[in-house]
Amino acid sequence: FSTVQTGVIKGGRALNIVPAECEFDFEVRALPDFDAQAVADQLQAFAHEHVLPKMRAVQADTDIRLRPLSAYPGLATPPESEAARLLALLSNSSEFGTVAFGTEGGLFDQAGIPTVVCGPGSMDQGHKPDEFIALDQLSGCDAMLMRLADYLCADANCRSELARDGR
């Protein structure tokens, strides 16, 4: 799913002082078929139509401004793509899906570079307090990277260099 969340809120200096400013950063993590800008536009329209008039009734020179910090396209690599098939081979897994988290993968894909995103860990444990990656997940990643190295090594010299380095 595409998601919207506020992760940072800043404002005020003390509990007994009305803050002069409040800032918050929100993020739209969009799948490729979802218009993230439409969400920002809707938020801005709501703020200007409903919130700003109430603020200006108290203090005339107040304002609400939205400023984009970054943007990137979503990534939806088809499971039947060559990149996805190669990843399935290397990872010994045919599990494949689209997730709602940000990645530069959509930028690479947009530039015509076949792209899949993979790695150890689980989003069940990531990007939250006490995030972690289990050791067996790291071992699985190491094994996949070795299979990738073997796949990319077309000649015996490359394989012997990896063996010499203990890989």
GROMACS .gro file of C-alpha atoms in nm:
model
  167
    1PHE     CA    1   0.000   0.000   0.000
    2SER     CA    2   0.101   0.361  -0.039
    3THR     CA    3   0.142   0.529   0.300
    4VAL     CA    4   0.144   0.876   0.455
    5GLN     CA    5   0.310   0.944   0.788
    6THR     CA    6   0.450   1.228   0.997
    7GLY     CA    7   0.786   1.139   1.147
    8VAL     CA    8   0.925   1.468   1.284
    9ILE     CA    9   0.744   1.748   1.469
   10LYS     CA   10   0.929   2.055   1.603
   11GLY     CA   11   0.801   2.365   1.779
   12GLY     CA   12   0.793   2.554   2.102
   13ARG     CA   13   1.045   2.620   2.378
   14ALA     CA   14   0.850   2.564   2.697
   15LEU     CA   15   0.515   2.430   2.812
   16ASN     CA   16   0.392   2.769   2.928
   17ILE     CA   17   0.471   2.960   2.604
   18VAL     CA   18   0.257   2.947   2.291
   19PRO     CA   19   0.499   2.850   2.012
   20ALA     CA   20   0.567   3.102   1.738
   21GLU     CA   21   0.625   2.821   1.489
   22CYS     CA   22   0.560   2.454   1.439
   23GLU     CA   23   0.722   2.241   1.173
   24PHE     CA   24   0.650   1.886   1.079
   25ASP     CA   25   0.788   1.655   0.815
   26PHE     CA   26   0.550   1.415   0.649
   27GLU     CA   27   0.624   1.156   0.388
   28VAL     CA   28   0.419   0.990   0.119
   29ARG     CA   29   0.564   0.654   0.022
   30ALA     CA   30   0.387   0.578  -0.299
   31LEU     CA   31   0.354   0.274  -0.515
   32PRO     CA   32   0.408   0.349  -0.885
   33ASP     CA   33   0.038   0.384  -0.967
   34PHE     CA   34  -0.027   0.631  -0.682
   35ASP     CA   35   0.005   1.009  -0.721
   36ALA     CA   36   0.201   1.124  -0.414
   37GLN     CA   37   0.177   1.488  -0.519
   38ALA     CA   38  -0.203   1.463  -0.508
   39VAL     CA   39  -0.179   1.385  -0.135
   40ALA     CA   40   0.040   1.690  -0.073
   41ASP     CA   41  -0.200   1.901  -0.280
   42GLN     CA   42  -0.498   1.777  -0.078
   43LEU     CA   43  -0.320   1.850   0.251
   44GLN     CA   44  -0.230   2.199   0.134
   45ALA     CA   45  -0.584   2.268   0.017
   46PHE     CA   46  -0.727   2.149   0.350
   47ALA     CA   47  -0.477   2.359   0.545
   48HIS     CA   48  -0.551   2.674   0.346
   49GLU     CA   49  -0.929   2.629   0.338
   50HIS     CA   50  -0.994   2.508   0.693
   51VAL     CA   51  -0.695   2.559   0.924
   52LEU     CA   52  -0.542   2.886   0.804
   53PRO     CA   53  -0.861   3.096   0.841
   54LYS     CA   54  -0.889   2.983   1.206
   55MET     CA   55  -0.524   3.067   1.268
   56ARG     CA   56  -0.559   3.410   1.107
   57ALA     CA   57  -0.864   3.483   1.320
   58VAL     CA   58  -0.626   3.471   1.618
   59GLN     CA   59  -0.311   3.612   1.454
   60ALA     CA   60  -0.348   3.780   1.113
   61ASP     CA   61   0.009   3.733   0.990
   62THR     CA   62   0.021   3.354   1.031
   63ASP     CA   63   0.079   3.122   0.739
   64ILE     CA   64   0.105   2.759   0.640
   65ARG     CA   65   0.370   2.660   0.387
   66LEU     CA   66   0.444   2.320   0.241
   67ARG     CA   67   0.792   2.269   0.100
   68PRO     CA   68   0.899   1.943  -0.063
   69LEU     CA   69   1.214   1.792   0.086
   70SER     CA   70   1.257   1.514  -0.171
   71ALA     CA   71   1.067   1.299  -0.416
   72TYR     CA   72   1.128   0.968  -0.583
   73PRO     CA   73   0.916   0.739  -0.796
   74GLY     CA   74   0.782   0.410  -0.667
   75LEU     CA   75   0.927   0.082  -0.791
   76ALA     CA   76   0.722  -0.212  -0.915
   77THR     CA   77   0.949  -0.459  -1.090
   78PRO     CA   78   0.744  -0.733  -1.258
   79PRO     CA   79   0.814  -1.077  -1.106
   80GLU     CA   80   0.867  -1.216  -1.457
   81SER     CA   81   1.141  -0.961  -1.536
   82GLU     CA   82   1.495  -1.082  -1.596
   83ALA     CA   83   1.619  -0.898  -1.285
   84ALA     CA   84   1.351  -1.060  -1.066
   85ARG     CA   85   1.419  -1.407  -1.211
   86LEU     CA   86   1.793  -1.363  -1.144
   87LEU     CA   87   1.724  -1.256  -0.786
   88ALA     CA   88   1.497  -1.558  -0.735
   89LEU     CA   89   1.776  -1.784  -0.862
   90LEU     CA   90   2.044  -1.622  -0.644
   91SER     CA   91   1.832  -1.603  -0.330
   92ASN     CA   92   1.677  -1.950  -0.367
   93SER     CA   93   1.342  -1.785  -0.313
   94SER     CA   94   1.052  -1.709  -0.541
   95GLU     CA   95   0.890  -1.478  -0.283
   96PHE     CA   96   0.851  -1.145  -0.457
   97GLY     CA   97   0.639  -0.843  -0.383
   98THR     CA   98   0.611  -0.469  -0.365
   99VAL     CA   99   0.655  -0.288  -0.035
  100ALA     CA  100   0.566   0.061   0.080
  101PHE     CA  101   0.904   0.197   0.177
  102GLY     CA  102   1.126   0.451   0.013
  103THR     CA  103   1.419   0.351  -0.205
  104GLU     CA  104   1.628   0.494  -0.485
  105GLY     CA  105   1.528   0.186  -0.684
  106GLY     CA  106   1.252   0.379  -0.861
  107LEU     CA  107   1.508   0.633  -0.984
  108PHE     CA  108   1.730   0.358  -1.129
  109ASP     CA  109   1.427   0.195  -1.290
  110GLN     CA  110   1.318   0.529  -1.434
  111ALA     CA  111   1.667   0.566  -1.586
  112GLY     CA  112   1.626   0.231  -1.763
  113ILE     CA  113   1.837   0.024  -1.523
  114PRO     CA  114   1.668  -0.308  -1.435
  115THR     CA  115   1.615  -0.288  -1.060
  116VAL     CA  116   1.512  -0.508  -0.771
  117VAL     CA  117   1.556  -0.430  -0.402
  118CYS     CA  118   1.665  -0.708  -0.171
  119GLY     CA  119   1.861  -0.755   0.145
  120PRO     CA  120   1.870  -0.915   0.485
  121GLY     CA  121   1.623  -0.835   0.755
  122SER     CA  122   1.254  -0.775   0.775
  123MET     CA  123   1.053  -0.457   0.781
  124ASP     CA  124   0.880  -0.611   1.083
  125GLN     CA  125   1.201  -0.524   1.270
  126GLY     CA  126   1.330  -0.226   1.070
  127HIS     CA  127   1.284   0.149   1.111
  128LYS     CA  128   1.156   0.132   1.467
  129PRO     CA  129   1.307   0.140   1.815
  130ASP     CA  130   1.551  -0.146   1.871
  131GLU     CA  131   1.560  -0.241   1.503
  132PHE     CA  132   1.778  -0.542   1.426
  133ILE     CA  133   1.883  -0.800   1.168
  134ALA     CA  134   1.908  -1.160   1.285
  135LEU     CA  135   2.240  -1.339   1.232
  136ASP     CA  136   2.077  -1.611   1.020
  137GLN     CA  137   1.943  -1.338   0.788
  138LEU     CA  138   2.297  -1.203   0.748
  139SER     CA  139   2.426  -1.554   0.675
  140GLY     CA  140   2.159  -1.596   0.409
  141CYS     CA  141   2.261  -1.263   0.255
  142ASP     CA  142   2.628  -1.370   0.253
  143ALA     CA  143   2.533  -1.693   0.075
  144MET     CA  144   2.331  -1.503  -0.184
  145LEU     CA  145   2.620  -1.262  -0.247
  146MET     CA  146   2.853  -1.559  -0.298
  147ARG     CA  147   2.612  -1.704  -0.554
  148LEU     CA  148   2.607  -1.362  -0.722
  149ALA     CA  149   2.988  -1.356  -0.731
  150ASP     CA  150   2.991  -1.704  -0.884
  151TYR     CA  151   2.731  -1.597  -1.140
  152LEU     CA  152   2.931  -1.288  -1.236
  153CYS     CA  153   3.263  -1.474  -1.258
  154ALA     CA  154   3.277  -1.609  -1.609
  155ASP     CA  155   3.640  -1.726  -1.594
  156ALA     CA  156   3.850  -1.937  -1.357
  157ASN     CA  157   4.077  -1.643  -1.260
  158CYS     CA  158   3.792  -1.461  -1.094
  159ARG     CA  159   3.686  -1.774  -0.902
  160SER     CA  160   4.042  -1.847  -0.792
  161GLU     CA  161   4.083  -1.490  -0.664
  162LEU     CA  162   3.766  -1.524  -0.457
  163ALA     CA  163   3.885  -1.861  -0.322
  164ARG     CA  164   4.225  -1.714  -0.234
  165ASP     CA  165   4.055  -1.438  -0.035
  166GLY     CA  166   3.860  -1.700   0.159
  167ARG     CA  167   3.529  -1.624  -0.012
   0.00000   0.00000   0.00000
